[in-house]
Coordinates of N, CA and C in Angstrom, one line a residue:
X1 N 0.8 -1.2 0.0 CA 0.0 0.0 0.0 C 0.9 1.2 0.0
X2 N 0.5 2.1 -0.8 CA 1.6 3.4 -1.1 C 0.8 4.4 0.1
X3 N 2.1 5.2 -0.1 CA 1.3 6.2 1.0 C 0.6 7.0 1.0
X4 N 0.0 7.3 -0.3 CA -1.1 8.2 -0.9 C -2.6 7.7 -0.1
X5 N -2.0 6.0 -0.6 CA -3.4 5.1 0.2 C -3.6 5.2 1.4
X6 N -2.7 4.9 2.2 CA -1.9 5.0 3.9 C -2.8 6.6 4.7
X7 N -2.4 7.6 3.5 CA -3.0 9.0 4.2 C -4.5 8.8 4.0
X8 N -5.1 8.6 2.7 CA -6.4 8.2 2.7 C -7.2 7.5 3.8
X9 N -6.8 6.2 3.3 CA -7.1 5.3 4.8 C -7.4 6.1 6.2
X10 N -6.5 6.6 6.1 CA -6.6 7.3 7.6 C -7.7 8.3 7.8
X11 N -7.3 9.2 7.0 CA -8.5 10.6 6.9 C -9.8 10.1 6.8
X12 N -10.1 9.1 5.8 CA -11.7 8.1 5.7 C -12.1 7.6 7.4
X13 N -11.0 6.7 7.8 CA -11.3 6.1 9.1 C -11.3 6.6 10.6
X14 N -10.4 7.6 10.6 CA -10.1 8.4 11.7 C -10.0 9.5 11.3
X15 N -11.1 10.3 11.1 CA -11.1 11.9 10.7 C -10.3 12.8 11.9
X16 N -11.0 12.2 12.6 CA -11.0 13.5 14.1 C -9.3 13.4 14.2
X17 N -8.7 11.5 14.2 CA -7.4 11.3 15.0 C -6.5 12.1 14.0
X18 N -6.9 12.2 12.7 CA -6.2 12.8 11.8 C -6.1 14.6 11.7
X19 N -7.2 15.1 12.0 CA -7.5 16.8 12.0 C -6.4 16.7 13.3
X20 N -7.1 16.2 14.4 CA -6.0 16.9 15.9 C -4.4 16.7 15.4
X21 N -4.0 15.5 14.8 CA -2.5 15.4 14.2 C -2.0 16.5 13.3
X22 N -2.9 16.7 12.8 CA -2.4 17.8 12.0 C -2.0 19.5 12.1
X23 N -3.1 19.4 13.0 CA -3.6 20.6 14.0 C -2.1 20.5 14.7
X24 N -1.8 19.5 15.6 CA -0.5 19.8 16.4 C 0.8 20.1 15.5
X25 N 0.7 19.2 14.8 CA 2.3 19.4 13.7 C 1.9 20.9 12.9
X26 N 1.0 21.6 12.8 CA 1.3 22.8 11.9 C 2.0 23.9 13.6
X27 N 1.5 23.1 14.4 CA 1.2 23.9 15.8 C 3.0 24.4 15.7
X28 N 3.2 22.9 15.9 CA 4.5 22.7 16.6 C 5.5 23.3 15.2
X29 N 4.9 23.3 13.7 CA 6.0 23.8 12.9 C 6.1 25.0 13.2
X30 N 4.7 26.0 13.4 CA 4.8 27.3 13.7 C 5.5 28.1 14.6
X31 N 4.9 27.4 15.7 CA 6.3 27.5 17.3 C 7.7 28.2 16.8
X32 N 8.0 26.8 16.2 CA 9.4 26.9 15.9 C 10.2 27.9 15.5
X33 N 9.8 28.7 14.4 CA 10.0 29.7 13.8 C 9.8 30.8 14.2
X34 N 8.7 31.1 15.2 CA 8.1 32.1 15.7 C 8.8 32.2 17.3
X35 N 9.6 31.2 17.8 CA 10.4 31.5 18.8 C 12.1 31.6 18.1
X36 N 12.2 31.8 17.1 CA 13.4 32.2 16.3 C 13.4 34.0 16.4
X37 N 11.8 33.8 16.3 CA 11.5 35.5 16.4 C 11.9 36.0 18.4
X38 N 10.8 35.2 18.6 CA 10.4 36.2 20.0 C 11.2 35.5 20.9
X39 N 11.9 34.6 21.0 CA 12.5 34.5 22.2 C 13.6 35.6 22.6
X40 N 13.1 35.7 24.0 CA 14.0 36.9 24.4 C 16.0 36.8 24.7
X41 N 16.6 37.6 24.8 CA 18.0 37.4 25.0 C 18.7 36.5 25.5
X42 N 17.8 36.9 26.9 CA 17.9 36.1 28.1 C 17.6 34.3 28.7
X43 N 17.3 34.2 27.3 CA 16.8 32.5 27.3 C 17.1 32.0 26.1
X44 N 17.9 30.8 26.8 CA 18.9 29.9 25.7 C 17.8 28.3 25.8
X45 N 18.2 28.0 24.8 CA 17.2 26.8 24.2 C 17.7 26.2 23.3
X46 N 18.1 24.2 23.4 CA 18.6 23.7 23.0 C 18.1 23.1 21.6
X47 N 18.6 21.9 20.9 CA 18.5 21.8 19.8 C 16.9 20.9 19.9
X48 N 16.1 20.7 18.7 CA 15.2 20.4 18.5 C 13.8 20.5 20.0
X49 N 13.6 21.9 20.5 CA 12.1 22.2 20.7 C 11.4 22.1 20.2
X50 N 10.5 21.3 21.0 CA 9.3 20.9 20.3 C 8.0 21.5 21.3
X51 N 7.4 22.6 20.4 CA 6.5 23.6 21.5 C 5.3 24.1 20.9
X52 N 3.9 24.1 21.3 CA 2.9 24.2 20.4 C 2.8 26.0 20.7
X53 N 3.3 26.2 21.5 CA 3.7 27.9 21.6 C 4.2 28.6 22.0
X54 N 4.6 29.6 21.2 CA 6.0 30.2 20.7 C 6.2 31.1 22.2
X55 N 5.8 31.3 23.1 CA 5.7 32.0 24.2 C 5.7 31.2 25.4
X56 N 6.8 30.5 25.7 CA 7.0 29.5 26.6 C 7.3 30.1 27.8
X57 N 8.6 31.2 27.1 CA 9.7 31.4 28.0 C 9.3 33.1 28.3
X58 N 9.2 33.8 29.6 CA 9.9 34.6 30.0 C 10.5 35.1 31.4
X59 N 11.7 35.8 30.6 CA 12.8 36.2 31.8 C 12.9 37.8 31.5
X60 N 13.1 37.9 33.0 CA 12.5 39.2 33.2 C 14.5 39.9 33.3
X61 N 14.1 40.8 31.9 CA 16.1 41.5 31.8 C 16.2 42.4 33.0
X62 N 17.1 42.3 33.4 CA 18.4 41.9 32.5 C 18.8 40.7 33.3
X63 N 18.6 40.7 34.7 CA 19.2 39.5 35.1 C 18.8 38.2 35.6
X64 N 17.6 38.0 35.4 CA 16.8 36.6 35.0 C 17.5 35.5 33.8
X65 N 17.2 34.4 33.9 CA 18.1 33.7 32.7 C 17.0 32.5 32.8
X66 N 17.1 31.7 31.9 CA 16.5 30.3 31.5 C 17.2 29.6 30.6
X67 N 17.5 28.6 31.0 CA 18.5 27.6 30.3 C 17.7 26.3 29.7
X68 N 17.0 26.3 28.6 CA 16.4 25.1 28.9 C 17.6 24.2 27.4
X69 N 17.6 22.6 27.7 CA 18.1 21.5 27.1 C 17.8 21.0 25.7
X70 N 18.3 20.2 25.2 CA 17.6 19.6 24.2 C 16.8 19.1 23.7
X71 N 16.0 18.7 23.1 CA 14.8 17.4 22.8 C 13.9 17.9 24.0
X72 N 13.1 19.4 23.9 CA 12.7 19.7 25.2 C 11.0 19.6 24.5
X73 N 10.2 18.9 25.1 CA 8.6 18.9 24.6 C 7.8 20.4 25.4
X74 N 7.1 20.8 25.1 CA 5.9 21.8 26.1 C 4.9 21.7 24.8
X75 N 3.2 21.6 25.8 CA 2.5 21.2 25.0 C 1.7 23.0 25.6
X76 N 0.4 22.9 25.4 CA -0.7 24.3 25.1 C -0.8 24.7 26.8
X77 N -0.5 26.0 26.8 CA -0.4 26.4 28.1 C 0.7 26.4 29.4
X78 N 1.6 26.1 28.9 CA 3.0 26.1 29.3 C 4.0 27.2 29.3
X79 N 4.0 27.6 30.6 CA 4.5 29.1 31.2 C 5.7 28.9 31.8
X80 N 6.7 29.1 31.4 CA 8.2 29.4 32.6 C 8.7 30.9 32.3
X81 N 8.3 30.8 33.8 CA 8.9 32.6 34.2 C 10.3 32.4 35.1
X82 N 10.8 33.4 34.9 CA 11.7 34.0 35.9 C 12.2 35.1 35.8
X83 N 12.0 35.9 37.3 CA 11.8 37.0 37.7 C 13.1 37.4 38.7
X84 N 13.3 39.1 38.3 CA 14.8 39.0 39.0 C 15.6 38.4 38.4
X85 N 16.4 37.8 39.7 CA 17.4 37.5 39.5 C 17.5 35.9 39.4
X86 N 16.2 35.1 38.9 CA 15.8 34.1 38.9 C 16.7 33.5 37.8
X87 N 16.5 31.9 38.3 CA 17.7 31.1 37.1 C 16.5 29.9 37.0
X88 N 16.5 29.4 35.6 CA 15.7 28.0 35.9 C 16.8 27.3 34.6
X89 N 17.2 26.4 35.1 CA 17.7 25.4 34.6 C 16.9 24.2 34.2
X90 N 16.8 23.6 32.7 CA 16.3 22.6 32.2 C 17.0 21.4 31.3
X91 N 16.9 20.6 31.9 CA 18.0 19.1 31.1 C 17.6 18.9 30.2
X92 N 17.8 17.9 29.4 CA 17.6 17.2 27.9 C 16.4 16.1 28.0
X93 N 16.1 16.3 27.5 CA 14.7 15.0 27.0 C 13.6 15.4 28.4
X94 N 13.4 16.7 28.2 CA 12.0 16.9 29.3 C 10.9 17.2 28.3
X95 N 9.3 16.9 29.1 CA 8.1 16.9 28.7 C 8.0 17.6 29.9
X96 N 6.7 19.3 29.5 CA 5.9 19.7 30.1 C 4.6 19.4 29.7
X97 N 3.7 18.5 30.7 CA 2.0 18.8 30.0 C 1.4 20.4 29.9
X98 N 0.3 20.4 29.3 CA -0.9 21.5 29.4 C -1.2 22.2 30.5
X99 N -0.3 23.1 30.3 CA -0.9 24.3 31.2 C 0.3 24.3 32.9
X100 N 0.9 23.4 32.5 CA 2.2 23.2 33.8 C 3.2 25.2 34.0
X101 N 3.2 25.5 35.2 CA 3.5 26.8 35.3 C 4.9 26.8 35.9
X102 N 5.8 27.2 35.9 CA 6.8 27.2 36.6 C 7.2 29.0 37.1
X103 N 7.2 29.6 38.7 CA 7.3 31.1 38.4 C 8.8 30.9 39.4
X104 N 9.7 31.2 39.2 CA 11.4 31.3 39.5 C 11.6 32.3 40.2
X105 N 12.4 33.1 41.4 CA 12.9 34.1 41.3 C 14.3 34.3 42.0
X106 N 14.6 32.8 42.4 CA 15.5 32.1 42.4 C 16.7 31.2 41.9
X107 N 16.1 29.7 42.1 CA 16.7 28.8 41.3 C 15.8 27.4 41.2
X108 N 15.6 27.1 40.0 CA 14.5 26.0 39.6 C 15.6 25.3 39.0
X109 N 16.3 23.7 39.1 CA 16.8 23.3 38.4 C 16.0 21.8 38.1
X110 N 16.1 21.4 36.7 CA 14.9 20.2 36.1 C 16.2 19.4 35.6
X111 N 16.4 17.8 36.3 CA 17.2 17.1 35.4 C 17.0 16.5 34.2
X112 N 17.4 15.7 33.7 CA 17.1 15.3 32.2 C 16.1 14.2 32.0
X113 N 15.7 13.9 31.2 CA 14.6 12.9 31.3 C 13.4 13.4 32.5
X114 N 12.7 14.5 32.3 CA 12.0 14.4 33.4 C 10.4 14.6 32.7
X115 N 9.5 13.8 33.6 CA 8.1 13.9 32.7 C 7.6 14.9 34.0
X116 N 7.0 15.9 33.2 CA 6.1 16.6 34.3 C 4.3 16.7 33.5
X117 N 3.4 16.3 34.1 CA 2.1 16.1 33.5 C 1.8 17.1 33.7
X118 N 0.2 17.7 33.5 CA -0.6 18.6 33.0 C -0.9 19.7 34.3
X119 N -1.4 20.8 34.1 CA -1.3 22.1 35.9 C -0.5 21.4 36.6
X120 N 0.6 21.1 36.6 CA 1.6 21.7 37.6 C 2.3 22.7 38.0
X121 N 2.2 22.8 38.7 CA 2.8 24.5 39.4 C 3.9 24.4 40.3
X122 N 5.3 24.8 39.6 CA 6.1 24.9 40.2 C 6.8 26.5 40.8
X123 N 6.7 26.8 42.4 CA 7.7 28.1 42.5 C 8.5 27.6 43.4
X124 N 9.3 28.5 43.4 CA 10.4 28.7 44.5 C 10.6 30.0 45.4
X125 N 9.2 30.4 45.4 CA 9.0 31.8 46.4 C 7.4 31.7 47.2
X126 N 7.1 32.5 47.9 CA 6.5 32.6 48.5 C 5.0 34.1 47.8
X127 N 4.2 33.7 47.0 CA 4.0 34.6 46.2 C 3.1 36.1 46.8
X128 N 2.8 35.4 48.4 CA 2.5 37.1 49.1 C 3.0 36.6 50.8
X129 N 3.2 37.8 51.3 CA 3.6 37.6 52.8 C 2.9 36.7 53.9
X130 N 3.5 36.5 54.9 CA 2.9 35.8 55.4 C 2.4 36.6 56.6
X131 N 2.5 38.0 56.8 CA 2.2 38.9 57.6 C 0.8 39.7 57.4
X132 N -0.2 39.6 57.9 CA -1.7 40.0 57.4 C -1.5 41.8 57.2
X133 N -1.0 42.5 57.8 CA -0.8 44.1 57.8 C 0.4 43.8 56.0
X134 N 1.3 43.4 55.7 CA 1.3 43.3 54.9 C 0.8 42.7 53.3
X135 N -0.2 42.0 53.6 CA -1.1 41.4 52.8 C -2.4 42.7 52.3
X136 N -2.5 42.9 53.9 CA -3.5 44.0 53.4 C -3.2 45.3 52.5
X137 N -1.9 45.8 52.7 CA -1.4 47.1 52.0 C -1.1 46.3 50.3
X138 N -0.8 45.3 50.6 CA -0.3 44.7 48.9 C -1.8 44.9 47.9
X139 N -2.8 44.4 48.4 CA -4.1 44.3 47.9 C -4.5 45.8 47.6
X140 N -4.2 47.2 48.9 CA -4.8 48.1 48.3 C -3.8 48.7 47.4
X141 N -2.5 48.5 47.2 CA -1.5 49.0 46.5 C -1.6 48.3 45.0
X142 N -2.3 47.4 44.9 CA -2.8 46.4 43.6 C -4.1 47.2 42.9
X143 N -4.7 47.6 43.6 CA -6.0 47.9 43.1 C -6.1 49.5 42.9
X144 N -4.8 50.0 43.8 CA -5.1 51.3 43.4 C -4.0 51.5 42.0
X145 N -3.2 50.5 41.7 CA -1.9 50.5 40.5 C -2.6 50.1 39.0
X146 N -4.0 49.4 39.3 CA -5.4 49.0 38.5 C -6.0 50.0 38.0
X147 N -7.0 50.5 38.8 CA -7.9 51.2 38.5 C -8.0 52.5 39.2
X148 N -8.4 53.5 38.4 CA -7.9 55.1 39.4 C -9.5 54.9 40.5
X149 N -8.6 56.0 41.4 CA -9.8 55.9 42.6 C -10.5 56.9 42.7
X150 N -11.9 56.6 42.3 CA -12.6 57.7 42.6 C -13.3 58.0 43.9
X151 N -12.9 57.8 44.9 CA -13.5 57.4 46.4 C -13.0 58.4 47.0
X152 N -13.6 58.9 47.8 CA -12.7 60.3 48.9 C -12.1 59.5 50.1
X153 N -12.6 58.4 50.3 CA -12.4 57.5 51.0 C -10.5 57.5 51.3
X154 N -9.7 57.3 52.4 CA -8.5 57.5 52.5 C -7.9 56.1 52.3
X155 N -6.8 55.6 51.8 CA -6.1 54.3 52.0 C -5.6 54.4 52.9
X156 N -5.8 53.4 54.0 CA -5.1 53.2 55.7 C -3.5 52.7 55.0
X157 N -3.3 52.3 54.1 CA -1.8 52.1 54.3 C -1.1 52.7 53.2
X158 N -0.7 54.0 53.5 CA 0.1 55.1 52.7 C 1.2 54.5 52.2
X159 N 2.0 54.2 52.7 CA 3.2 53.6 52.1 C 3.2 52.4 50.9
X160 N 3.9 52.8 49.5 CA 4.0 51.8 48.9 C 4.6 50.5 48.9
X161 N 3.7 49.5 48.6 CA 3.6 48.0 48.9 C 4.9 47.9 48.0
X162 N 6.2 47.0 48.8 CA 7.6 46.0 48.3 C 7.4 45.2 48.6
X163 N 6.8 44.0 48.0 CA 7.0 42.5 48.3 C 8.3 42.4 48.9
X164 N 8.7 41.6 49.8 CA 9.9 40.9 49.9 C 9.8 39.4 50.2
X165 N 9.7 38.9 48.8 CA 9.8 37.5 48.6 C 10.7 36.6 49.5
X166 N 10.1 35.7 50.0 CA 10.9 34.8 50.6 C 11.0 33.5 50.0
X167 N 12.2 32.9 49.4 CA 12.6 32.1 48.0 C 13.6 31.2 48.6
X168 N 13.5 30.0 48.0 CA 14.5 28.7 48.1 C 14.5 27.7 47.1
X169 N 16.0 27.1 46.6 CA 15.5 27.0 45.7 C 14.8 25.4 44.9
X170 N 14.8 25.3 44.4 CA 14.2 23.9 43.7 C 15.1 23.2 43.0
X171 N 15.0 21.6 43.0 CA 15.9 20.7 42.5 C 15.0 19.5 42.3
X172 N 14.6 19.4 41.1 CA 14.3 17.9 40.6 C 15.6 16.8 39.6
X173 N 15.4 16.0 40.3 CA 16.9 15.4 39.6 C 16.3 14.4 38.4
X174 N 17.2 14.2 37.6 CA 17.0 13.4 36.5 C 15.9 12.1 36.9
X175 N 15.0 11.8 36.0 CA 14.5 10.7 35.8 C 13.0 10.6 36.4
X176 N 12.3 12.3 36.8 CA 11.7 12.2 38.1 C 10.1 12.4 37.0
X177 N 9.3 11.8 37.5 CA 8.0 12.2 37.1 C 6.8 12.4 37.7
X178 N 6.3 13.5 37.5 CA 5.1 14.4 38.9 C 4.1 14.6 38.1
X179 N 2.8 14.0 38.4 CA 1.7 13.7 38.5 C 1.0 15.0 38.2
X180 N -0.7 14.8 37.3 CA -1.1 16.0 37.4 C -1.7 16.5 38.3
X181 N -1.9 18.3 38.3 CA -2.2 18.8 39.5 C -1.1 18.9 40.7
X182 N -0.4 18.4 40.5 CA 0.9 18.6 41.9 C 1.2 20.0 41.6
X183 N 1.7 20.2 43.1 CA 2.5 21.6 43.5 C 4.1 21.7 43.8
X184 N 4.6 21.9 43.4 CA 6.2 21.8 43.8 C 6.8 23.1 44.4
X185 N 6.6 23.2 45.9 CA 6.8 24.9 46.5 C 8.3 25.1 47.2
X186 N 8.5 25.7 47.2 CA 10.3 26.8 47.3 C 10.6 25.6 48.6
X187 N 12.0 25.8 47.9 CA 12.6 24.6 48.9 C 12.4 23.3 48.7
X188 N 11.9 22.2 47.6 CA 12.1 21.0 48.0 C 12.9 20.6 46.8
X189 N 12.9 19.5 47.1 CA 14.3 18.4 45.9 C 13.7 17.3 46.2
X190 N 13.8 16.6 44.6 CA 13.1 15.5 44.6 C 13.9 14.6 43.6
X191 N 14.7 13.5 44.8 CA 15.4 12.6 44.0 C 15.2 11.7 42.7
X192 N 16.5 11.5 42.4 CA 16.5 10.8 41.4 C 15.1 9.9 41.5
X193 N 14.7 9.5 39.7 CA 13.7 8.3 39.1 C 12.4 8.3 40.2
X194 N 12.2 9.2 40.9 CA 11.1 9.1 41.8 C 9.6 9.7 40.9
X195 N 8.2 9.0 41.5 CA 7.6 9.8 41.2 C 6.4 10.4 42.6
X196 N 5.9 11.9 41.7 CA 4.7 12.7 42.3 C 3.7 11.9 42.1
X197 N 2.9 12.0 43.4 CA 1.4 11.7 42.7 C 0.7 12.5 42.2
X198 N -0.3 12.6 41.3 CA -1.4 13.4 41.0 C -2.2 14.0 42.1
X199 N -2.1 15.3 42.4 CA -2.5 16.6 43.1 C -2.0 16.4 44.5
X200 N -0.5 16.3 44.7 CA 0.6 16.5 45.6 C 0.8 17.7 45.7
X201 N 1.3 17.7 47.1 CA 2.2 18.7 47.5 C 3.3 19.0 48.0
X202 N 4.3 18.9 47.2 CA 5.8 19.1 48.1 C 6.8 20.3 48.1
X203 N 7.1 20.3 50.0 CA 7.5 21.0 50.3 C 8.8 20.6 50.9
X204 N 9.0 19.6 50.9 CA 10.6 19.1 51.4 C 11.4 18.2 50.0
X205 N 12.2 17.4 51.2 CA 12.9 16.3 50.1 C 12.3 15.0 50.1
X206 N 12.5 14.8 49.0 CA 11.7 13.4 48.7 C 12.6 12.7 48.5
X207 N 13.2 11.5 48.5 CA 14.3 10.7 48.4 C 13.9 10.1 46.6
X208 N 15.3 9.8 46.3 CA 15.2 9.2 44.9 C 14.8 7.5 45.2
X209 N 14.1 7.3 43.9 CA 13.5 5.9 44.0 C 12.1 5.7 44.7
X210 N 11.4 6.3 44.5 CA 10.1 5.8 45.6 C 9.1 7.2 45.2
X211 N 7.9 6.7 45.4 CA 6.5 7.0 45.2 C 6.2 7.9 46.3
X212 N 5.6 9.2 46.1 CA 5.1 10.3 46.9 C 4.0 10.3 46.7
X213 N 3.7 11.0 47.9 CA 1.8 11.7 47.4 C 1.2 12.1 48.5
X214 N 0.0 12.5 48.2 CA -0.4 13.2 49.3 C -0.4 14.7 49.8
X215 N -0.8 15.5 50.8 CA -0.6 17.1 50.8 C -0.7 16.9 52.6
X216 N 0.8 17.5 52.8 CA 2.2 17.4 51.9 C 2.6 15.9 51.5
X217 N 3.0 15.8 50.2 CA 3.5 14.5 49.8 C 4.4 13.8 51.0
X218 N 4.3 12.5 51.3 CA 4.9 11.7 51.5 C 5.3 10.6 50.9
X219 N 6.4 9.5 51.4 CA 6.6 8.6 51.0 C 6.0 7.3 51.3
X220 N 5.4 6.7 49.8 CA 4.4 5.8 50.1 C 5.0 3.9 49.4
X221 N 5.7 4.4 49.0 CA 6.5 2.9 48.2 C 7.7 3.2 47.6
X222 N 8.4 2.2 48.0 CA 10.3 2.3 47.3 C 9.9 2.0 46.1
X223 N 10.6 2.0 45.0 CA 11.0 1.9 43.7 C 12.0 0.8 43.6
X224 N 13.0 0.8 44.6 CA 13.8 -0.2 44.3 C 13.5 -1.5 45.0

């Protein structure tokens, strides 16, 4: 059977399996080119990315950086920030699923081979205080930097809102793969070949070889 027949066949039998295939590969040719365009200075990216959009990466200049590896997959909705003086480091042969977030303002490093599935959310900061008097000034410093105020009404906290992030940093080592819905928050390392379960949360170390889960993840079975 030639392959005239072969594409036929298919398109008659599996319309839908064939539109979405196609749909992705024009996705993923477009990407390509279009991050030739817009990737920023500050983010280096290895040979053959494969990314259904061209807006993966941003680092905030001048001194933010993103390193990502070779043979790197990211599918629709796939965000890696870093802010400041944030570094995220990425290995060779990694898969982001749909809609997986990574926000850095530290250090994120991902080893090679690593599968991460669909909303996961990785930081390595703390993304508001843990102090309620400064929680509350951030909120009205947010809404007044939004929208003008027409209220005679006075803001109780005059002084302008500075985050002061409190950040540690992250370490997934080669081979690791985290489940969808997990959280991965400032401060934990997660050894070698282990995996996350689906809608985890870790905030420490996980030892390599063995099965997590839970909020906060624990260890629930060796690997070896």
């Amino acid at each position: 059977m030639g392959l005239i027949s072969k594409i036929h066949r298919t398109i008659t039998k599996r319309p839908f399996f064939f539109l979405k295939y196609a749909r992705e590969t024009l996705l993923f040719i477009n990407s390509y080119f279009l991050l030739k365009i817009f990737k920023p200075k500050n983010v280096k990216t290895g040979a053959n990315l494969h990314s259904i959009s061209p807006f993966v990466f941003q680092a905030e200049m001048p001194y933010a950086h993103i390193d990502a590896g070779d043979d790197m997959t990211s599918w629709g909705g796939v965000k890696i920030y870093a802010w400041g003086k944030g570094e995220v480091k990425i290995g060779n042969f990694c898969s982001f699923g749909s809609k997986t977030i990574i926000h850095c303002r530290d250090s994120v490093q991902i080893g090679n081979h690593t599968l991460i599935s669909w909303n996961v959310l990785i930081t390595d900061f703390d993304a508001h205080s843990l102090k309620l008097e400064e929680r509350m000034a951030e909120i009205e410093y947010t809404k007044n930097m939004l929208w003008p105020n027409f209220s005679k009404k006075q803001v109780k906290h005059k002084s302008i809102y500075t985050p002061g992030f409190i950040t540690k940093p992250i370490i997934i080592e080669d081979g690791v793969w985290i489940g969808a819905n997990a959280t991965i928050l400032k401060g934990s390392k997660i050894g070698r070949g282990s995996i996350i379960g689906a809608n985890a949360v870790v905030s420490g170390e996980i030892p390599p070889m063995c099965i997590a889960a839970g909020n906060p993840a624990r260890v629930v079975r060796s690997l070896t």
